[in-house]
């Protein structure tokens, strides 16, 4: 799991529920270390997260087989071992407990806290999920109150994000180097001008219309004609884009025009500008450029492998079963916007697993006291998705 303030909504993958608490006291202490305490409600939030991740893993490992009816009958393959589903969930929950406590102890060591902006963001995030997205009804009905949920999000989202920055950020103790960032970006991202036409369309009522063979043929011929004009230099992508979309090119304002300086002048300006005075670009030089990412990033773009292999400036029409795509490959390194805008994501992708392992290892070194009776009572076997 990756912990950033911008990606905090991804901390819990699905709406889950417990009907195990009833009149049971959710404030019972389940684990503690020094003055750090994890209540039953907080533990349940971790149990839910572990169960959601375990179900996803079980589904992936069960791909191609019949749909899983009872996850309790499933075994999970993990680190070369095969374990029963509920044992896996309990082990993963204890890992989340260790990471929680390690986050608190390391935050003290690194003098990491939450800013007023962080606190406001946390409140807004929880309010949205709790009041607008239905979490309040679900969690309160099943024993996890708003306070417990907020406390877990404070630690696992915002505090952990700040701790990550204190370790791996630009000013961190062991920062990710610029060379590492650029290498990961160049290995897993690219940009291109893209026009994609689907061979079928689904309307708002769910009705799907598929192009006829002649319509698909005409569409492919149209994109190939664009490609020929681009290759011969008879038109640039800007012209093709507006022609295809039957739109008009808007005149650039002075700021945009100034932004598109000659590469040599840009390099010279960069050399003359210090790191302290250099401002991060707020938008890409090419407004039509599309950022494409690899499977490694967890969000693979369509046709990434084929587009990635293209040379800068190369033009191609890619045919797939469900679409035709016109592509003009661009140079991601020619626009400083991307290394700036991807900075946080790149650091997380490079060091996220290392960070999580560090938290687990640090937590494992601590003499954490567990309330085994409470843990036994709050069993993953009692988790249910039948909420409404």
Short mmCIF file of C-alpha atoms in Angstrom, two decimals:
data_model
loop_
_atom_site.label_atom_id
_atom_site.label_comp_id
_atom_site.label_asym_id
_atom_site.label_seq_id
_atom_site.Cartn_x
_atom_site.Cartn_y
_atom_site.Cartn_z
CA UNK A 1 0.00 0.00 0.00
CA UNK A 2 1.28 3.46 -0.85
CA UNK A 3 0.76 6.30 1.58
CA UNK A 4 0.46 9.81 0.13
CA UNK A 5 -1.91 12.61 0.99
CA UNK A 6 -3.16 12.77 -2.58
CA UNK A 7 -3.73 9.02 -2.67
CA UNK A 8 -5.17 8.61 0.81
CA UNK A 9 -8.56 7.55 -0.59
CA UNK A 10 -6.90 4.37 -1.81
CA UNK A 11 -6.06 3.27 1.74
CA UNK A 12 -9.28 1.22 2.00
CA UNK A 13 -10.09 -0.51 -1.24
CA UNK A 14 -13.77 -1.29 -0.74
CA UNK A 15 -16.75 -0.68 1.51
CA UNK A 16 -16.63 -3.42 4.10
CA UNK A 17 -18.56 -4.13 7.30
CA UNK A 18 -18.53 -5.98 10.60
CA UNK A 19 -21.53 -7.35 12.50
CA UNK A 20 -19.38 -8.80 15.26
CA UNK A 21 -19.51 -6.05 17.85
CA UNK A 22 -23.10 -5.56 18.97
CA UNK A 23 -22.98 -4.44 22.58
CA UNK A 24 -19.27 -5.27 22.81
CA UNK A 25 -17.10 -2.36 23.90
CA UNK A 26 -15.18 -1.17 20.81
CA UNK A 27 -12.89 0.96 23.03
CA UNK A 28 -11.28 -2.11 24.61
CA UNK A 29 -7.50 -1.94 24.13
CA UNK A 30 -6.32 -4.56 21.64
CA UNK A 31 -2.63 -3.61 21.42
CA UNK A 32 -0.35 -1.10 23.10
CA UNK A 33 3.23 0.11 23.30
CA UNK A 34 4.27 2.79 25.83
CA UNK A 35 1.55 5.45 25.53
CA UNK A 36 0.35 4.24 22.10
CA UNK A 37 -2.93 2.35 22.26
CA UNK A 38 -5.02 0.63 19.59
CA UNK A 39 -8.66 0.28 20.53
CA UNK A 40 -11.07 -2.36 19.31
CA UNK A 41 -12.57 0.10 16.83
CA UNK A 42 -9.18 0.96 15.38
CA UNK A 43 -8.26 -2.74 15.23
CA UNK A 44 -11.48 -3.47 13.34
CA UNK A 45 -10.57 -0.82 10.76
CA UNK A 46 -7.26 -2.62 10.24
CA UNK A 47 -8.99 -6.01 10.11
CA UNK A 48 -11.31 -4.70 7.42
CA UNK A 49 -8.39 -3.43 5.38
CA UNK A 50 -6.55 -6.74 5.70
CA UNK A 51 -9.66 -8.71 4.72
CA UNK A 52 -10.30 -6.51 1.69
CA UNK A 53 -6.73 -6.96 0.48
CA UNK A 54 -6.90 -10.71 1.14
CA UNK A 55 -10.09 -11.05 -0.91
CA UNK A 56 -8.47 -9.22 -3.80
CA UNK A 57 -5.42 -11.49 -3.60
CA UNK A 58 -7.59 -14.60 -3.39
CA UNK A 59 -9.59 -13.50 -6.44
CA UNK A 60 -6.36 -12.94 -8.40
CA UNK A 61 -4.96 -16.32 -7.41
CA UNK A 62 -8.29 -17.95 -8.18
CA UNK A 63 -8.58 -16.31 -11.61
CA UNK A 64 -10.00 -18.70 -14.20
CA UNK A 65 -11.64 -20.92 -11.59
CA UNK A 66 -15.22 -20.74 -10.34
CA UNK A 67 -16.22 -17.66 -8.35
CA UNK A 68 -15.30 -17.92 -4.67
CA UNK A 69 -18.40 -18.49 -2.53
CA UNK A 70 -16.76 -18.83 0.87
CA UNK A 71 -13.37 -17.18 1.36
CA UNK A 72 -12.93 -19.18 4.52
CA UNK A 73 -12.39 -22.25 2.35
CA UNK A 74 -9.60 -20.56 0.38
CA UNK A 75 -5.86 -20.79 0.89
CA UNK A 76 -3.54 -17.89 0.12
CA UNK A 77 -0.15 -18.29 -1.53
CA UNK A 78 2.22 -15.80 0.08
CA UNK A 79 6.03 -15.63 0.07
CA UNK A 80 6.32 -19.23 -1.07
CA UNK A 81 3.95 -20.48 1.62
CA UNK A 82 0.31 -21.58 1.52
CA UNK A 83 -1.82 -20.42 4.47
CA UNK A 84 -5.49 -20.60 5.38
CA UNK A 85 -7.43 -17.49 4.45
CA UNK A 86 -8.37 -16.39 7.97
CA UNK A 87 -4.85 -17.00 9.29
CA UNK A 88 -3.54 -14.79 6.50
CA UNK A 89 -6.02 -12.02 7.39
CA UNK A 90 -5.06 -12.14 11.08
CA UNK A 91 -1.34 -12.04 10.25
CA UNK A 92 -1.83 -9.10 7.90
CA UNK A 93 -3.86 -7.27 10.54
CA UNK A 94 -1.04 -7.70 13.05
CA UNK A 95 1.30 -6.29 10.42
CA UNK A 96 -0.94 -3.22 10.18
CA UNK A 97 -0.81 -2.93 13.97
CA UNK A 98 3.00 -3.02 13.88
CA UNK A 99 3.05 -0.43 11.10
CA UNK A 100 0.67 1.82 13.00
CA UNK A 101 2.78 1.77 16.17
CA UNK A 102 6.04 2.10 14.21
CA UNK A 103 4.60 5.14 12.42
CA UNK A 104 3.94 6.78 15.78
CA UNK A 105 7.38 5.99 17.20
CA UNK A 106 9.27 7.01 14.05
CA UNK A 107 7.19 10.18 13.76
CA UNK A 108 8.50 11.18 17.19
CA UNK A 109 12.06 10.32 16.15
CA UNK A 110 11.82 12.36 12.95
CA UNK A 111 9.77 15.10 14.64
CA UNK A 112 6.94 14.60 12.16
CA UNK A 113 3.52 16.04 12.96
CA UNK A 114 0.38 17.12 11.13
CA UNK A 115 0.05 20.68 9.92
CA UNK A 116 -3.19 22.65 10.27
CA UNK A 117 -3.70 21.99 6.54
CA UNK A 118 -3.29 18.25 7.12
CA UNK A 119 -5.82 18.30 9.95
CA UNK A 120 -8.32 20.18 7.82
CA UNK A 121 -7.75 17.75 4.97
CA UNK A 122 -8.25 14.78 7.27
CA UNK A 123 -11.52 16.19 8.61
CA UNK A 124 -12.78 16.94 5.09
CA UNK A 125 -11.79 13.48 3.85
CA UNK A 126 -13.50 11.66 6.71
CA UNK A 127 -16.58 13.88 6.48
CA UNK A 128 -16.94 13.10 2.80
CA UNK A 129 -16.68 9.35 3.28
CA UNK A 130 -18.65 9.27 6.51
CA UNK A 131 -21.52 11.60 5.63
CA UNK A 132 -21.67 11.54 1.83
CA UNK A 133 -20.31 8.16 0.81
CA UNK A 134 -22.12 5.98 3.31
CA UNK A 135 -19.26 4.91 5.56
CA UNK A 136 -20.98 6.35 8.64
CA UNK A 137 -24.05 4.13 8.36
CA UNK A 138 -21.97 1.06 7.60
CA UNK A 139 -19.27 1.46 10.23
CA UNK A 140 -21.45 2.72 13.08
CA UNK A 141 -23.90 -0.11 12.45
CA UNK A 142 -21.05 -2.58 12.84
CA UNK A 143 -18.96 -1.21 15.67
CA UNK A 144 -16.44 1.19 14.13
CA UNK A 145 -17.25 4.75 15.15
CA UNK A 146 -16.14 7.92 13.48
CA UNK A 147 -13.46 8.62 16.08
CA UNK A 148 -11.79 5.25 15.54
CA UNK A 149 -11.93 5.60 11.79
CA UNK A 150 -10.52 9.14 11.90
CA UNK A 151 -7.70 8.08 14.20
CA UNK A 152 -6.67 5.29 11.84
CA UNK A 153 -6.75 7.62 8.84
CA UNK A 154 -4.71 10.19 10.77
CA UNK A 155 -1.95 7.64 11.24
CA UNK A 156 -2.13 5.47 8.12
CA UNK A 157 -2.76 8.33 5.72
CA UNK A 158 -1.56 11.76 6.74
CA UNK A 159 1.06 11.09 9.42
CA UNK A 160 2.54 8.23 7.41
CA UNK A 161 2.65 10.37 4.30
CA UNK A 162 4.60 13.05 6.18
CA UNK A 163 6.93 10.43 7.64
CA UNK A 164 7.61 9.06 4.17
CA UNK A 165 8.50 12.58 3.02
CA UNK A 166 10.80 13.06 6.02
CA UNK A 167 12.72 9.94 5.00
CA UNK A 168 12.60 9.86 1.19
CA UNK A 169 11.59 13.39 0.18
CA UNK A 170 13.92 15.98 -1.33
CA UNK A 171 14.86 17.24 2.11
CA UNK A 172 14.53 13.82 3.75
CA UNK A 173 17.12 11.83 5.64
CA UNK A 174 17.70 9.39 2.74
CA UNK A 175 16.14 11.11 -0.26
CA UNK A 176 15.49 9.42 -3.57
CA UNK A 177 18.08 10.85 -5.97
CA UNK A 178 17.20 12.78 -9.10
CA UNK A 179 18.91 10.05 -11.11
CA UNK A 180 16.65 7.39 -9.57
CA UNK A 181 13.56 9.49 -10.24
CA UNK A 182 14.48 10.11 -13.87
CA UNK A 183 15.39 6.47 -14.48
CA UNK A 184 12.10 5.20 -13.05
CA UNK A 185 10.16 7.78 -15.04
CA UNK A 186 11.96 6.85 -18.26
CA UNK A 187 11.49 3.13 -17.62
CA UNK A 188 7.78 3.34 -16.80
CA UNK A 189 6.30 6.44 -18.40
CA UNK A 190 6.17 8.08 -21.80
CA UNK A 191 4.12 10.79 -23.51
CA UNK A 192 2.49 10.92 -26.90
CA UNK A 193 -0.14 12.75 -28.89
CA UNK A 194 -3.01 10.32 -29.14
CA UNK A 195 -6.34 10.10 -30.91
CA UNK A 196 -8.32 6.97 -30.01
CA UNK A 197 -11.52 5.87 -31.71
CA UNK A 198 -13.53 3.01 -30.20
CA UNK A 199 -15.16 0.46 -32.48
CA UNK A 200 -18.25 0.39 -30.26
CA UNK A 201 -20.07 2.88 -28.08
CA UNK A 202 -22.31 2.48 -25.04
CA UNK A 203 -25.00 5.06 -24.34
CA UNK A 204 -26.27 6.23 -20.95
CA UNK A 205 -28.86 3.46 -20.92
CA UNK A 206 -26.23 0.75 -21.35
CA UNK A 207 -27.03 0.06 -24.99
CA UNK A 208 -23.95 -0.82 -27.05
CA UNK A 209 -23.63 -0.01 -30.73
CA UNK A 210 -20.82 -1.59 -32.75
CA UNK A 211 -19.46 -0.06 -35.94
CA UNK A 212 -20.19 -1.96 -39.11
CA UNK A 213 -17.29 -3.44 -41.05
CA UNK A 214 -17.49 -0.57 -43.59
CA UNK A 215 -17.63 2.07 -40.84
CA UNK A 216 -14.60 0.58 -39.15
CA UNK A 217 -12.76 0.45 -42.46
CA UNK A 218 -13.52 4.12 -43.16
CA UNK A 219 -12.37 5.10 -39.68
CA UNK A 220 -9.08 3.23 -40.07
CA UNK A 221 -8.51 4.85 -43.46
CA UNK A 222 -9.14 8.27 -41.92
CA UNK A 223 -6.56 7.74 -39.17
CA UNK A 224 -4.04 6.36 -41.66
CA UNK A 225 -4.51 9.47 -43.79
CA UNK A 226 -3.77 11.60 -40.74
CA UNK A 227 -0.65 9.51 -40.11
CA UNK A 228 0.56 10.01 -43.69
CA UNK A 229 0.12 13.78 -43.46
CA UNK A 230 1.96 13.89 -40.15
CA UNK A 231 4.82 11.73 -41.44
CA UNK A 232 5.23 13.84 -44.59
CA UNK A 233 5.14 17.08 -42.61
CA UNK A 234 1.99 18.29 -44.37
CA UNK A 235 0.34 18.93 -41.00
CA UNK A 236 1.21 18.99 -37.31
CA UNK A 237 -0.76 17.26 -34.57
CA UNK A 238 -2.39 20.53 -33.51
CA UNK A 239 -3.96 20.83 -36.94
CA UNK A 240 -4.98 17.18 -37.08
CA UNK A 241 -6.47 17.33 -33.57
CA UNK A 242 -8.77 20.25 -34.32
CA UNK A 243 -9.64 18.92 -37.75
CA UNK A 244 -10.62 15.56 -36.28
CA UNK A 245 -12.63 17.09 -33.46
CA UNK A 246 -14.11 19.78 -35.69
CA UNK A 247 -12.89 22.43 -33.28
CA UNK A 248 -10.98 25.65 -33.65
CA UNK A 249 -7.50 26.32 -32.40
CA UNK A 250 -7.50 28.90 -29.63
CA UNK A 251 -4.83 31.56 -29.88
CA UNK A 252 -2.09 31.08 -27.32
CA UNK A 253 -1.72 33.72 -24.68
CA UNK A 254 1.64 35.35 -24.15
CA UNK A 255 2.52 33.15 -21.19
CA UNK A 256 1.95 29.96 -23.17
CA UNK A 257 3.93 31.24 -26.10
CA UNK A 258 6.82 32.22 -23.86
CA UNK A 259 6.68 28.77 -22.27
CA UNK A 260 7.52 27.11 -25.58
CA UNK A 261 11.07 28.35 -25.94
CA UNK A 262 13.82 26.77 -27.95
CA UNK A 263 15.41 23.75 -26.22
CA UNK A 264 18.84 25.34 -26.18
CA UNK A 265 17.53 28.53 -24.63
CA UNK A 266 15.62 26.51 -22.05
CA UNK A 267 18.78 24.59 -21.14
CA UNK A 268 20.71 27.83 -20.84
CA UNK A 269 18.02 29.34 -18.62
CA UNK A 270 18.05 26.25 -16.43
CA UNK A 271 21.80 26.49 -15.93
CA UNK A 272 21.48 30.13 -14.93
CA UNK A 273 18.61 29.48 -12.52
CA UNK A 274 19.35 28.22 -9.03
CA UNK A 275 17.36 25.49 -7.34
CA UNK A 276 16.04 28.04 -4.83
CA UNK A 277 14.55 30.36 -7.44
CA UNK A 278 13.43 27.80 -10.00
CA UNK A 279 9.65 27.40 -10.04
CA UNK A 280 7.93 24.13 -10.87
CA UNK A 281 5.98 24.27 -14.13
CA UNK A 282 2.23 24.11 -13.55
CA UNK A 283 1.24 22.58 -16.89
CA UNK A 284 2.81 20.64 -19.77
CA UNK A 285 4.29 22.47 -22.72
CA UNK A 286 2.09 20.45 -25.08
CA UNK A 287 -1.55 20.66 -23.98
CA UNK A 288 -2.42 17.67 -26.20
CA UNK A 289 0.21 15.33 -24.75
CA UNK A 290 -1.06 12.18 -23.03
CA UNK A 291 0.91 10.65 -20.16
CA UNK A 292 1.12 6.86 -20.46
CA UNK A 293 2.24 4.47 -17.72
CA UNK A 294 3.47 0.87 -17.49
CA UNK A 295 2.05 -2.09 -15.62
CA UNK A 296 4.77 -1.59 -13.01
CA UNK A 297 3.07 1.62 -11.85
CA UNK A 298 -0.16 -0.23 -11.07
CA UNK A 299 -2.09 1.75 -13.68
CA UNK A 300 -1.11 0.43 -17.10
CA UNK A 301 -2.18 2.51 -20.10
CA UNK A 302 -3.64 0.93 -23.21
CA UNK A 303 -0.97 0.07 -25.81
CA UNK A 304 1.79 1.23 -23.45
CA UNK A 305 4.38 -1.37 -24.47
CA UNK A 306 3.98 -0.65 -28.17
CA UNK A 307 4.00 3.13 -27.76
CA UNK A 308 6.95 2.99 -25.36
CA UNK A 309 9.07 1.23 -28.02
CA UNK A 310 8.36 3.90 -30.64
CA UNK A 311 10.99 6.52 -31.44
CA UNK A 312 10.41 10.17 -30.60
CA UNK A 313 8.57 11.75 -33.52
CA UNK A 314 7.45 8.39 -34.91
CA UNK A 315 3.85 8.18 -36.14
CA UNK A 316 1.78 5.02 -36.01
CA UNK A 317 -1.80 3.79 -36.12
CA UNK A 318 -2.34 0.97 -33.64
CA UNK A 319 -5.14 -1.49 -34.32
CA UNK A 320 -6.74 -3.49 -31.52
CA UNK A 321 -9.91 -5.52 -31.20
CA UNK A 322 -11.91 -2.66 -29.76
CA UNK A 323 -10.23 0.52 -31.04
CA UNK A 324 -7.94 2.27 -33.51
CA UNK A 325 -5.38 4.71 -32.15
CA UNK A 326 -3.30 7.36 -33.90
CA UNK A 327 -0.06 7.96 -32.01
CA UNK A 328 2.73 10.52 -32.35
CA UNK A 329 5.50 9.71 -29.85
CA UNK A 330 6.92 12.64 -27.85
CA UNK A 331 9.92 13.07 -25.54
CA UNK A 332 8.97 13.10 -21.86
CA UNK A 333 12.39 14.48 -20.94
CA UNK A 334 11.93 17.53 -23.13
CA UNK A 335 9.21 18.86 -20.82
CA UNK A 336 10.25 19.53 -17.18
CA UNK A 337 6.60 19.46 -16.14
CA UNK A 338 6.54 15.67 -15.87
CA UNK A 339 9.48 15.13 -13.53
CA UNK A 340 7.94 17.76 -11.24
CA UNK A 341 4.34 16.59 -11.41
CA UNK A 342 5.28 12.92 -11.00
CA UNK A 343 7.73 13.54 -8.16
CA UNK A 344 5.55 12.23 -5.32
CA UNK A 345 4.30 9.23 -7.30
CA UNK A 346 7.81 8.31 -8.42
CA UNK A 347 9.14 8.39 -4.87
CA UNK A 348 6.28 6.20 -3.69
CA UNK A 349 6.73 3.73 -6.53
CA UNK A 350 10.46 3.49 -5.91
CA UNK A 351 10.43 3.36 -2.12
CA UNK A 352 6.86 2.41 -1.13
CA UNK A 353 7.55 -1.27 -0.49
CA UNK A 354 10.80 -0.49 1.29
CA UNK A 355 8.96 1.98 3.51
CA UNK A 356 6.22 -0.49 4.42
CA UNK A 357 8.81 -3.16 5.19
CA UNK A 358 10.73 -0.66 7.32
CA UNK A 359 7.60 0.07 9.35
CA UNK A 360 6.93 -3.64 9.80
CA UNK A 361 10.52 -4.34 10.84
CA UNK A 362 10.62 -1.39 13.26
CA UNK A 363 7.31 -2.48 14.73
CA UNK A 364 8.63 -6.02 15.12
CA UNK A 365 11.47 -4.76 17.28
CA UNK A 366 9.07 -3.21 19.79
CA UNK A 367 7.63 -4.99 22.81
CA UNK A 368 4.00 -4.57 21.73
CA UNK A 369 1.46 -5.91 24.21
CA UNK A 370 -1.47 -7.77 22.58
CA UNK A 371 -4.84 -8.53 24.15
CA UNK A 372 -5.19 -12.01 22.67
CA UNK A 373 -8.65 -12.52 24.12
CA UNK A 374 -9.90 -9.41 22.35
CA UNK A 375 -8.16 -10.37 19.11
CA UNK A 376 -9.77 -13.80 19.27
CA UNK A 377 -13.19 -12.21 19.78
CA UNK A 378 -12.75 -9.80 16.86
CA UNK A 379 -12.35 -12.66 14.42
CA UNK A 380 -12.27 -12.16 10.63
CA UNK A 381 -14.72 -15.07 10.42
CA UNK A 382 -17.44 -12.66 11.59
CA UNK A 383 -16.89 -10.18 8.77
CA UNK A 384 -19.89 -9.79 6.49
CA UNK A 385 -20.62 -7.74 3.40
CA UNK A 386 -24.39 -7.98 3.87
CA UNK A 387 -24.85 -4.45 5.12
CA UNK A 388 -27.92 -3.14 3.34
#
